[in-house]
Amino acid sequence: MTDVSSDDDQNSPEPAVSDGEINAEATAKAADEDRLVQPMRDTHFDFQHKVFSLPGAFFCADPTSKDPVLNITLGDLKAALAFPTIQESFQIEEGSHDDRLLEVVEQGLAYVKQIRPGEQIPGELLDGRASWSVEERHRKLAKGRLMMQVASSVKGNEIIVSDADQLEQLLDDPQTQARMKAAIERIAARLKITEKAEEIVQGRIDDLAQELSYIEALRDRFKHIGKIETKLGKLTTVYRTDRTFCSEVNRMQGLIRKPLREYDMIFDQADAQTGDIVGALKDFHATVQFIRKIRDDLRAKLLEWEDLLNGWDHIAMERSSQMEQLQKQTYRFLASRFIETTVWKRG
């Protein structure tokens, strides 16, 4: 018997293709589309527009205007594009993903000097953590200072010790160690911690010391600004026959004293925050937030100084064109930020 196909059979759809017969091209296309619609990471500068993926592209603050710019290279052409130019030229719509990320870039440049597309967003903007690291000696100094405050709180006269060598000697003293143990027990009682009291109090001290280690690192670097003041005094001897140069240096010495006083006051605030160690550990989260605010403010100020500090750290104290160029650069920096102005009003 011969099978005869009906009209319905001829018009019926083709049988479904098995999994193994799926077209490879269609699979690749679907994978590409899937990559395109994947959600952007909230922790990284994941820009979508192709301009941000140009080789070597990075963000920084413009040296003159201090506004954020995108630096790109096209062949022999190097350009620094201001954000309004980027938004207009490449149709970055207001409120879009890239537009919001540009706002984050502007905030992030307060904590780092450069940002490259694809990098992680600075920790200061994500969860408050610092986006830069400290040396072990800064952690050790911060921990030592806190432990001395703990030990001295037993007698009710907390002391603040800044000298690393003195700290090490005091912490090795058996009497100091005995006072620390007694103080931790006393602090636990004040905080009404009954279970694992020593472990919990010591943990808070360790966490607080980690936060303060950034203050110690900043304190260490800010001392180099004071070294500039010292070197300016030496320059008046090196250039004693150049009256114009010496006159400018004298004015610079007056200008630099203002930020030095300001920064000393900020560090005093940070020290005072843990002056009452019991209060600092009791209101632990508020203490950490305050320290981080000071840390971030100081970090932003330090970034402005870094180029000058690097110059003064490595220059020889002798007559040279490099020295004269650095002196002029420093004078412009100080005069643009710290010059005293007087507003005269008609009587």
XYZ file of N, CA, C and O in Angstrom, residues 8-180:
692
model
N -3.340 18.680 4.002
C -2.981 19.131 5.360
C -1.553 18.755 5.703
O -0.809 19.500 6.319
N -1.171 17.537 5.199
C 0.186 17.107 5.482
C 1.207 17.981 4.775
O 2.271 18.305 5.302
N 0.862 18.400 3.537
C 1.806 19.215 2.777
C 1.961 20.610 3.368
O 3.005 21.229 3.256
N 0.907 21.109 3.977
C 0.941 22.474 4.529
C 1.368 22.519 5.995
O 1.453 23.583 6.590
N 1.602 21.372 6.567
C 1.964 21.355 7.992
C 3.353 21.927 8.194
O 4.198 21.830 7.304
N 3.610 22.546 9.336
C 4.916 23.158 9.593
C 6.012 22.131 9.648
O 5.776 20.952 9.906
N 7.286 22.649 9.427
C 8.445 21.787 9.487
C 8.605 21.264 10.920
O 8.258 21.956 11.888
N 9.114 20.060 11.056
C 9.333 19.533 12.412
C 10.290 20.431 13.194
O 11.153 21.090 12.615
N 10.109 20.486 14.518
C 10.992 21.301 15.371
C 12.423 20.810 15.261
O 12.670 19.604 15.183
N 13.355 21.761 15.284
C 14.770 21.414 15.198
C 15.252 20.996 16.582
O 14.946 21.639 17.590
N 16.018 19.957 16.653
C 16.526 19.477 17.942
C 17.583 20.434 18.480
O 18.148 21.248 17.743
N 17.887 20.305 19.778
C 18.876 21.174 20.419
C 20.218 21.114 19.706
O 20.918 22.118 19.570
N 20.567 19.960 19.240
C 21.877 19.821 18.619
C 21.971 20.465 17.263
O 23.063 20.618 16.721
N 20.811 20.834 16.676
C 20.798 21.399 15.327
C 20.576 22.912 15.310
O 20.352 23.505 14.269
N 20.575 23.532 16.490
C 20.370 24.985 16.536
C 21.488 25.672 15.790
O 22.659 25.344 15.955
N 21.131 26.637 15.016
C 22.100 27.346 14.185
C 23.149 28.047 15.039
O 22.823 28.786 15.974
N 24.424 27.808 14.756
C 25.524 28.375 15.539
C 25.545 29.888 15.459
O 25.854 30.579 16.427
N 25.189 30.435 14.310
C 25.203 31.888 14.132
C 24.163 32.546 15.022
O 24.413 33.593 15.638
N 22.984 31.904 15.085
C 21.924 32.451 15.933
C 22.328 32.412 17.403
O 22.042 33.322 18.180
N 23.032 31.341 17.767
C 23.488 31.218 19.153
C 24.466 32.336 19.506
O 24.384 32.948 20.569
N 25.403 32.596 18.583
C 26.391 33.645 18.826
C 25.720 35.006 18.932
O 26.076 35.829 19.781
N 24.720 35.231 18.065
C 24.000 36.516 18.086
C 23.267 36.697 19.411
O 23.270 37.771 20.009
N 22.641 35.609 19.875
C 21.909 35.688 21.143
C 22.859 35.990 22.290
O 22.535 36.743 23.199
N 24.047 35.381 22.243
C 25.037 35.623 23.302
C 25.482 37.076 23.302
O 25.642 37.690 24.360
N 25.679 37.649 22.096
C 26.070 39.061 22.002
C 24.986 39.957 22.575
O 25.254 40.910 23.299
N 23.727 39.652 22.227
C 22.619 40.464 22.736
C 22.527 40.357 24.252
O 22.237 41.320 24.949
N 22.801 39.142 24.768
C 22.752 38.936 26.216
C 23.794 39.782 26.920
O 23.544 40.371 27.974
N 24.990 39.872 26.315
C 26.041 40.690 26.911
C 25.650 42.157 26.921
O 25.972 42.895 27.830
N 24.950 42.576 25.875
C 24.563 43.981 25.770
C 23.525 44.366 26.814
O 23.478 45.514 27.253
N 22.671 43.429 27.198
C 21.589 43.769 28.127
C 21.935 43.405 29.565
O 21.124 43.584 30.452
N 23.139 42.889 29.812
C 23.529 42.583 31.187
C 23.529 43.857 32.030
O 23.941 44.915 31.559
N 23.060 43.783 33.272
C 23.040 44.979 34.118
C 24.449 45.483 34.393
O 25.388 44.707 34.525
N 24.577 46.803 34.473
C 25.868 47.404 34.760
C 26.191 47.191 36.240
O 25.315 47.167 37.087
N 27.470 47.065 36.541
C 27.877 46.908 37.929
C 27.779 48.253 38.640
O 28.195 49.276 38.121
N 27.244 48.225 39.843
C 27.090 49.459 40.618
C 28.385 49.867 41.299
O 28.457 50.927 41.907
N 29.399 49.026 41.244
C 30.638 49.284 41.965
C 31.773 49.745 41.061
O 32.870 50.008 41.555
N 31.546 49.820 39.767
C 32.602 50.159 38.820
C 32.147 51.260 37.862
O 30.951 51.495 37.683
N 33.121 51.905 37.249
C 32.822 52.932 36.244
C 32.585 52.242 34.900
O 33.390 52.324 33.983
N 31.455 51.561 34.807
C 31.106 50.808 33.603
C 30.319 51.697 32.642
O 29.085 51.637 32.572
N 31.033 52.522 31.909
C 30.387 53.395 30.931
C 29.927 52.585 29.729
O 30.503 51.547 29.380
N 28.880 53.076 29.052
C 28.321 52.381 27.907
C 28.787 52.972 26.575
O 28.990 52.233 25.617
N 28.966 54.282 26.516
C 29.335 54.905 25.243
C 30.769 54.541 24.866
O 31.652 54.427 25.720
N 30.987 54.373 23.564
C 32.286 53.927 23.076
C 33.406 54.935 23.327
O 34.578 54.559 23.381
N 33.070 56.229 23.481
C 34.114 57.222 23.688
C 34.907 56.928 24.962
O 36.093 57.220 25.064
N 34.237 56.299 25.944
C 34.904 56.010 27.217
C 35.790 54.768 27.137
O 36.536 54.491 28.081
N 35.675 54.030 26.043
C 36.480 52.807 25.897
C 37.683 53.015 24.983
O 38.367 52.057 24.634
N 37.948 54.284 24.604
C 39.132 54.548 23.795
C 40.392 54.186 24.577
O 40.459 54.419 25.789
N 41.393 53.616 23.922
C 42.626 53.226 24.629
C 43.262 54.416 25.352
O 43.410 55.497 24.774
N 43.619 54.201 26.610
C 44.302 55.243 27.372
C 43.416 56.329 27.934
O 43.912 57.287 28.536
N 42.102 56.226 27.775
C 41.193 57.260 28.284
C 41.225 57.287 29.811
O 41.242 56.241 30.458
N 41.263 58.488 30.372
C 41.209 58.615 31.832
C 40.649 59.986 32.206
O 40.719 60.946 31.441
N 40.102 60.052 33.422
C 39.553 61.292 33.969
C 40.548 61.891 34.966
O 41.251 61.170 35.672
N 40.579 63.207 35.018
C 41.353 63.903 36.039
C 40.793 65.318 36.160
O 39.890 65.701 35.407
N 41.319 66.071 37.109
C 40.926 67.471 37.246
C 41.812 68.321 36.352
O 43.028 68.121 36.306
N 41.218 69.258 35.645
C 42.000 70.158 34.796
C 42.940 70.984 35.680
O 42.507 71.532 36.710
N 44.226 71.070 35.331
C 45.187 71.776 36.183
C 44.828 73.236 36.442
O 45.149 73.772 37.503
N 44.172 73.867 35.480
C 43.850 75.288 35.615
C 42.489 75.523 36.249
O 42.365 76.187 37.276
N 41.448 74.953 35.630
C 40.079 75.205 36.096
C 39.669 74.320 37.268
O 38.719 74.629 37.975
N 40.371 73.190 37.444
C 40.048 72.183 38.466
C 38.762 71.432 38.147
O 38.303 70.618 38.955
N 38.162 71.701 36.987
C 36.974 70.960 36.575
C 37.375 69.575 36.079
O 38.459 69.409 35.508
N 36.510 68.572 36.235
C 36.850 67.233 35.747
C 36.832 67.188 34.223
O 35.984 67.811 33.586
N 37.785 66.447 33.655
C 37.855 66.307 32.200
C 38.162 64.854 31.854
O 38.719 64.108 32.663
N 37.785 64.472 30.623
C 38.130 63.160 30.086
C 39.277 63.348 29.107
O 39.161 64.100 28.137
N 40.386 62.683 29.365
C 41.552 62.762 28.488
C 41.521 61.602 27.503
O 41.437 60.438 27.911
N 41.585 61.923 26.209
C 41.578 60.889 25.171
C 42.694 61.168 24.169
O 43.169 62.301 24.051
N 43.099 60.135 23.470
C 44.122 60.248 22.437
C 43.588 59.659 21.149
O 43.132 58.507 21.133
N 43.628 60.450 20.089
C 43.197 60.000 18.761
C 44.363 60.212 17.808
O 44.578 61.323 17.318
N 45.142 59.159 17.588
C 46.330 59.311 16.755
C 47.337 60.206 17.444
O 47.758 59.951 18.567
N 47.709 61.296 16.769
C 48.642 62.263 17.351
C 47.931 63.333 18.158
O 48.583 64.195 18.756
N 46.603 63.303 18.162
C 45.818 64.333 18.843
C 45.475 63.904 20.260
O 44.954 62.815 20.486
N 45.811 64.772 21.213
C 45.434 64.554 22.602
C 44.452 65.643 22.997
O 44.668 66.820 22.724
N 43.359 65.234 23.621
C 42.320 66.205 23.981
C 41.841 65.960 25.397
O 41.818 64.821 25.881
N 41.493 67.053 26.078
C 40.887 66.998 27.404
C 39.470 67.558 27.265
O 39.294 68.753 27.025
N 38.481 66.702 27.388
C 37.095 67.085 27.140
C 36.377 67.361 28.457
O 36.313 66.484 29.331
N 35.844 68.577 28.575
C 35.039 68.912 29.746
C 33.731 68.131 29.680
O 33.269 67.746 28.603
N 33.119 67.895 30.821
C 31.919 67.067 30.854
C 30.767 67.641 30.025
O 30.072 66.886 29.334
N 30.504 68.964 30.057
C 29.439 69.482 29.190
C 29.703 69.201 27.711
O 28.774 68.929 26.943
N 30.972 69.252 27.307
C 31.327 68.951 25.921
C 31.043 67.491 25.599
O 30.517 67.163 24.521
N 31.385 66.595 26.510
C 31.124 65.170 26.312
C 29.626 64.923 26.160
O 29.165 64.228 25.247
N 28.855 65.511 27.067
C 27.413 65.273 27.058
C 26.757 65.783 25.781
O 25.853 65.145 25.237
N 27.248 66.925 25.290
C 26.654 67.501 24.080
C 27.150 66.793 22.825
O 26.356 66.453 21.938
N 28.440 66.543 22.724
C 29.021 65.993 21.506
C 28.656 64.532 21.288
O 28.540 64.075 20.143
N 28.482 63.777 22.374
C 28.228 62.342 22.235
C 26.825 61.959 22.695
O 26.557 60.786 22.964
N 25.945 62.960 22.790
C 24.535 62.724 23.116
C 24.359 61.891 24.386
O 23.627 60.895 24.411
N 25.072 62.289 25.436
C 24.883 61.640 26.737
C 23.662 62.288 27.387
O 23.722 63.433 27.844
N 22.573 61.584 27.410
C 21.319 62.166 27.881
C 21.328 62.371 29.394
O 21.900 61.573 30.140
N 20.671 63.437 29.807
C 20.561 63.738 31.228
C 19.816 62.614 31.944
O 18.767 62.161 31.499
N 20.381 62.147 33.043
C 19.756 61.081 33.811
C 20.094 59.684 33.335
O 19.693 58.703 33.968
N 20.837 59.589 32.230
C 21.224 58.268 31.718
C 22.296 57.648 32.601
O 22.859 58.305 33.479
N 22.594 56.379 32.337
C 23.612 55.676 33.125
C 24.955 56.399 33.055
O 25.599 56.636 34.082
N 25.384 56.773 31.858
C 26.677 57.448 31.708
C 26.668 58.823 32.359
O 27.670 59.261 32.927
N 25.543 59.518 32.278
C 25.432 60.841 32.901
C 25.583 60.732 34.415
O 26.293 61.529 35.046
N 24.953 59.731 34.997
C 25.067 59.538 36.453
C 26.491 59.153 36.834
O 27.008 59.604 37.860
N 27.141 58.349 36.001
C 28.516 57.953 36.299
C 29.469 59.137 36.223
O 30.450 59.204 36.975
N 29.200 60.084 35.324
C 30.048 61.274 35.252
C 29.972 62.063 36.557
O 30.971 62.640 37.008
N 28.792 62.077 37.172
C 28.653 62.742 38.475
C 29.491 62.025 39.536
O 30.127 62.662 40.380
N 29.498 60.691 39.465
C 30.286 59.908 40.421
C 31.777 60.147 40.197
O 32.558 60.218 41.144
N 32.183 60.273 38.923
C 33.580 60.573 38.610
C 33.989 61.886 39.262
O 35.049 61.987 39.883
N 33.150 62.904 39.123
C 33.462 64.211 39.696
C 33.641 64.112 41.210
O 34.551 64.711 41.780
N 32.777 63.336 41.863
C 32.919 63.148 43.312
C 34.176 62.342 43.632
O 34.893 62.638 44.592
N 34.451 61.329 42.818
C 35.585 60.449 43.080
C 36.931 61.126 42.959
O 37.897 60.729 43.623
N 37.022 62.161 42.116
C 38.294 62.852 41.927
C 38.719 63.650 43.160
O 39.815 64.198 43.188
N 37.854 63.700 44.148
C 38.252 64.316 45.426
C 39.145 63.375 46.227
O 39.838 63.804 47.153
N 39.142 62.086 45.853
C 39.881 61.086 46.624
C 41.042 60.466 45.859
O 41.971 59.948 46.477
N 40.982 60.479 44.541
C 42.063 59.945 43.707
C 42.358 60.950 42.600
O 41.483 61.719 42.194
N 43.595 60.941 42.108
C 43.990 61.938 41.103
C 43.518 61.558 39.713
O 43.276 62.442 38.881
N 43.387 60.283 39.432
C 42.957 59.822 38.118
C 41.942 58.696 38.271
O 41.999 57.919 39.222
N 41.032 58.627 37.306
C 40.057 57.544 37.253
C 40.006 57.049 35.814
O 39.893 57.856 34.882
N 40.079 55.740 35.644
C 39.989 55.159 34.309
C 38.665 54.410 34.170
O 38.243 53.732 35.116
N 38.012 54.548 33.022
C 36.773 53.792 32.808
C 36.992 52.306 33.074
O 38.004 51.736 32.677
N 36.053 51.694 33.770
C 36.161 50.284 34.119
C 36.704 50.044 35.510
O 36.524 48.959 36.066
N 37.384 51.052 36.100
C 37.932 50.884 37.441
C 36.818 50.868 38.483
O 35.690 51.299 38.230
N 37.174 50.396 39.676
C 36.214 50.380 40.769
C 35.991 51.795 41.295
O 36.916 52.606 41.354
N 34.763 52.089 41.646
C 34.430 53.384 42.241
C 35.129 53.492 43.596
O 35.180 52.517 44.356
N 35.729 54.649 43.925
C 36.425 54.786 45.207
C 35.563 54.351 46.383
O 34.361 54.638 46.438
N 36.198 53.647 47.317
C 35.475 53.118 48.461
C 34.776 54.186 49.282
O 33.740 53.929 49.897
N 35.317 55.408 49.291
C 34.694 56.501 50.051
C 33.250 56.737 49.603
O 32.409 57.147 50.410
N 32.968 56.482 48.315
C 31.638 56.711 47.770
C 30.752 55.475 47.867
O 29.529 55.580 47.709
N 31.352 54.310 48.102
C 30.577 53.075 48.161
C 30.156 52.738 49.587
O 28.968 52.609 49.878
N 31.130 52.596 50.468
C 30.793 52.198 51.833
C 31.610 52.939 52.886
O 31.598 52.569 54.052
N 32.330 53.991 52.460
C 33.094 54.784 53.415
C 34.529 54.358 53.587
O 35.317 55.078 54.202
N 34.898 53.173 53.065
C 36.286 52.731 53.183
C 37.207 53.617 52.356
O 36.799 54.142 51.323
N 38.441 53.758 52.793
C 39.413 54.547 52.038
C 39.828 53.788 50.786
O 39.949 52.562 50.790
N 40.045 54.523 49.704
C 40.439 53.909 48.437
C 41.958 53.827 48.303
O 42.458 53.416 47.269
N 42.681 54.219 49.348
C 44.146 54.192 49.327
C 44.624 53.433 50.553
O 43.877 53.206 51.498
N 45.863 52.999 50.516
C 46.377 52.137 51.574
C 47.367 52.882 52.465
O 47.881 53.940 52.102
N 47.605 52.309 53.633
C 48.564 52.883 54.586
C 49.654 51.853 54.853
O 49.492 50.660 54.567
N 50.747 52.316 55.415
C 51.848 51.421 55.750
C 51.616 50.793 57.127
O 50.863 51.322 57.949
N 52.288 49.691 57.356
C 52.130 48.977 58.624
C 52.537 49.855 59.810
O 51.945 49.771 60.894
N 53.539 50.718 59.612
C 53.979 51.574 60.716
C 52.884 52.542 61.154
O 52.801 52.917 62.328
N 52.020 52.935 60.213
C 50.920 53.835 60.570
C 49.856 53.078 61.372
O 49.270 53.626 62.311
N 49.617 51.819 61.001
C 48.673 51.004 61.770
C 49.202 50.784 63.191
O 48.454 50.866 64.168
N 50.492 50.489 63.262
C 51.113 50.236 64.561
C 51.072 51.479 65.441
O 50.803 51.395 66.650
N 51.319 52.638 64.839
C 51.298 53.882 65.606
C 49.892 54.192 66.097
O 49.702 54.570 67.262
N 48.903 54.019 65.233
C 47.520 54.290 65.626
C 47.076 53.350 66.739
O 46.435 53.775 67.713
N 47.420 52.072 66.605
C 47.052 51.096 67.638
C 47.757 51.432 68.952
O 47.143 51.372 70.035
N 49.026 51.786 68.880
C 49.764 52.108 70.091
C 49.198 53.313 70.805
O 49.065 53.317 72.045
N 48.853 54.326 70.048
C 48.296 55.536 70.672
C 46.977 55.231 71.363
O 46.711 55.714 72.473
N 46.136 54.409 70.722
C 44.852 54.054 71.324
C 45.050 53.238 72.599
O 44.378 53.468 73.606
N 45.968 52.283 72.543
C 46.190 51.446 73.712
C 46.725 52.259 74.889
O 46.399 51.985 76.046
N 47.535 53.265 74.601
C 48.026 54.134 75.672
C 46.878 54.934 76.281
O 46.830 55.159 77.497
N 45.953 55.371 75.440
C 44.786 56.089 75.956
C 43.945 55.166 76.835
O 43.415 55.581 77.868
N 43.819 53.905 76.395
C 43.078 52.927 77.193
C 43.753 52.722 78.544
O 43.121 52.770 79.596
N 45.064 52.510 78.508
C 45.811 52.256 79.744
C 45.745 53.438 80.704
O 45.571 53.270 81.917
N 45.881 54.631 80.161
C 45.900 55.817 81.028
C 44.514 56.201 81.522
O 44.386 56.967 82.474
N 43.449 55.648 80.897
C 42.088 55.989 81.325
C 41.763 55.414 82.697
O 40.825 55.857 83.349
N 42.548 54.422 83.153
C 42.323 53.831 84.474
C 42.458 54.885 85.563
O 41.692 54.924 86.518
N 43.432 55.775 85.379
C 43.663 56.826 86.372
C 42.864 58.084 86.079
O 42.967 59.062 86.824
N 42.101 58.055 84.998
C 41.273 59.206 84.674
C 42.009 60.354 84.025
O 41.471 61.444 83.896
N 43.236 60.122 83.626
C 44.005 61.188 82.970
C 44.593 60.649 81.661
O 45.765 60.344 81.574
N 43.707 60.499 80.665
C 44.134 59.922 79.399
C 45.191 60.809 78.750
O 45.093 62.035 78.741
N 46.223 60.175 78.214
C 47.307 60.908 77.571
C 47.390 60.517 76.104
O 46.997 59.427 75.718
N 47.874 61.452 75.305
C 48.048 61.219 73.882
C 49.536 61.268 73.577
O 50.206 62.271 73.844
N 50.067 60.182 73.037
C 51.492 60.085 72.725
C 51.630 59.955 71.213
O 51.014 59.090 70.599
N 52.437 60.812 70.604
C 52.610 60.793 69.157
C 53.933 60.173 68.731
O 54.041 59.647 67.622
N 54.926 60.236 69.585
C 56.253 59.742 69.221
C 56.255 58.210 69.203
O 55.910 57.555 70.203
N 56.649 57.621 68.075
C 56.597 56.170 67.902
C 57.529 55.445 68.860
O 57.161 54.412 69.442
N 58.743 55.955 69.050
C 59.707 55.301 69.944
C 59.222 55.325 71.391
O 59.340 54.330 72.119
N 58.688 56.469 71.785
C 58.178 56.580 73.159
C 57.004 55.634 73.375
O 56.881 54.997 74.431
N 56.153 55.516 72.362
C 55.014 54.612 72.447
C 55.465 53.173 72.655
O 54.926 52.441 73.493
N 56.440 52.761 71.871
C 56.919 51.381 71.946
C 57.456 51.061 73.328
O 57.189 49.985 73.889
N 58.189 52.002 73.908
C 58.738 51.791 75.249
C 57.626 51.683 76.288
O 57.655 50.812 77.165
N 56.654 52.565 76.188
C 55.554 52.555 77.154
C 54.713 51.293 77.053
O 54.302 50.722 78.062
N 54.451 50.832 75.824
C 53.601 49.661 75.638
C 54.277 48.382 76.099
O 53.606 47.410 76.469
N 55.613 48.364 76.074
C 56.358 47.187 76.536
C 56.478 47.130 78.057
O 56.872 46.092 78.617
N 56.133 48.213 78.703
C 56.237 48.276 80.166
C 55.168 47.365 80.788
O 53.981 47.500 80.483
N 55.565 46.429 81.673
C 54.591 45.527 82.313
C 53.484 46.279 83.054
O 52.333 45.829 83.090
N 53.830 47.403 83.637
C 52.812 48.178 84.356
C 51.766 48.709 83.384
O 50.571 48.738 83.691
N 52.226 49.133 82.209
C 51.284 49.614 81.201
C 50.365 48.489 80.755
O 49.142 48.683 80.611
N 50.908 47.296 80.553
C 50.105 46.153 80.122
C 49.076 45.770 81.180
O 47.930 45.417 80.848
N 49.464 45.859 82.435
C 48.520 45.557 83.516
C 47.396 46.588 83.546
O 46.223 46.242 83.744
N 47.755 47.857 83.341
C 46.729 48.906 83.323
C 45.785 48.736 82.129
O 44.586 49.007 82.227
N 46.329 48.286 80.994
C 45.489 48.076 79.814
C 44.447 46.998 80.076
O 43.275 47.146 79.731
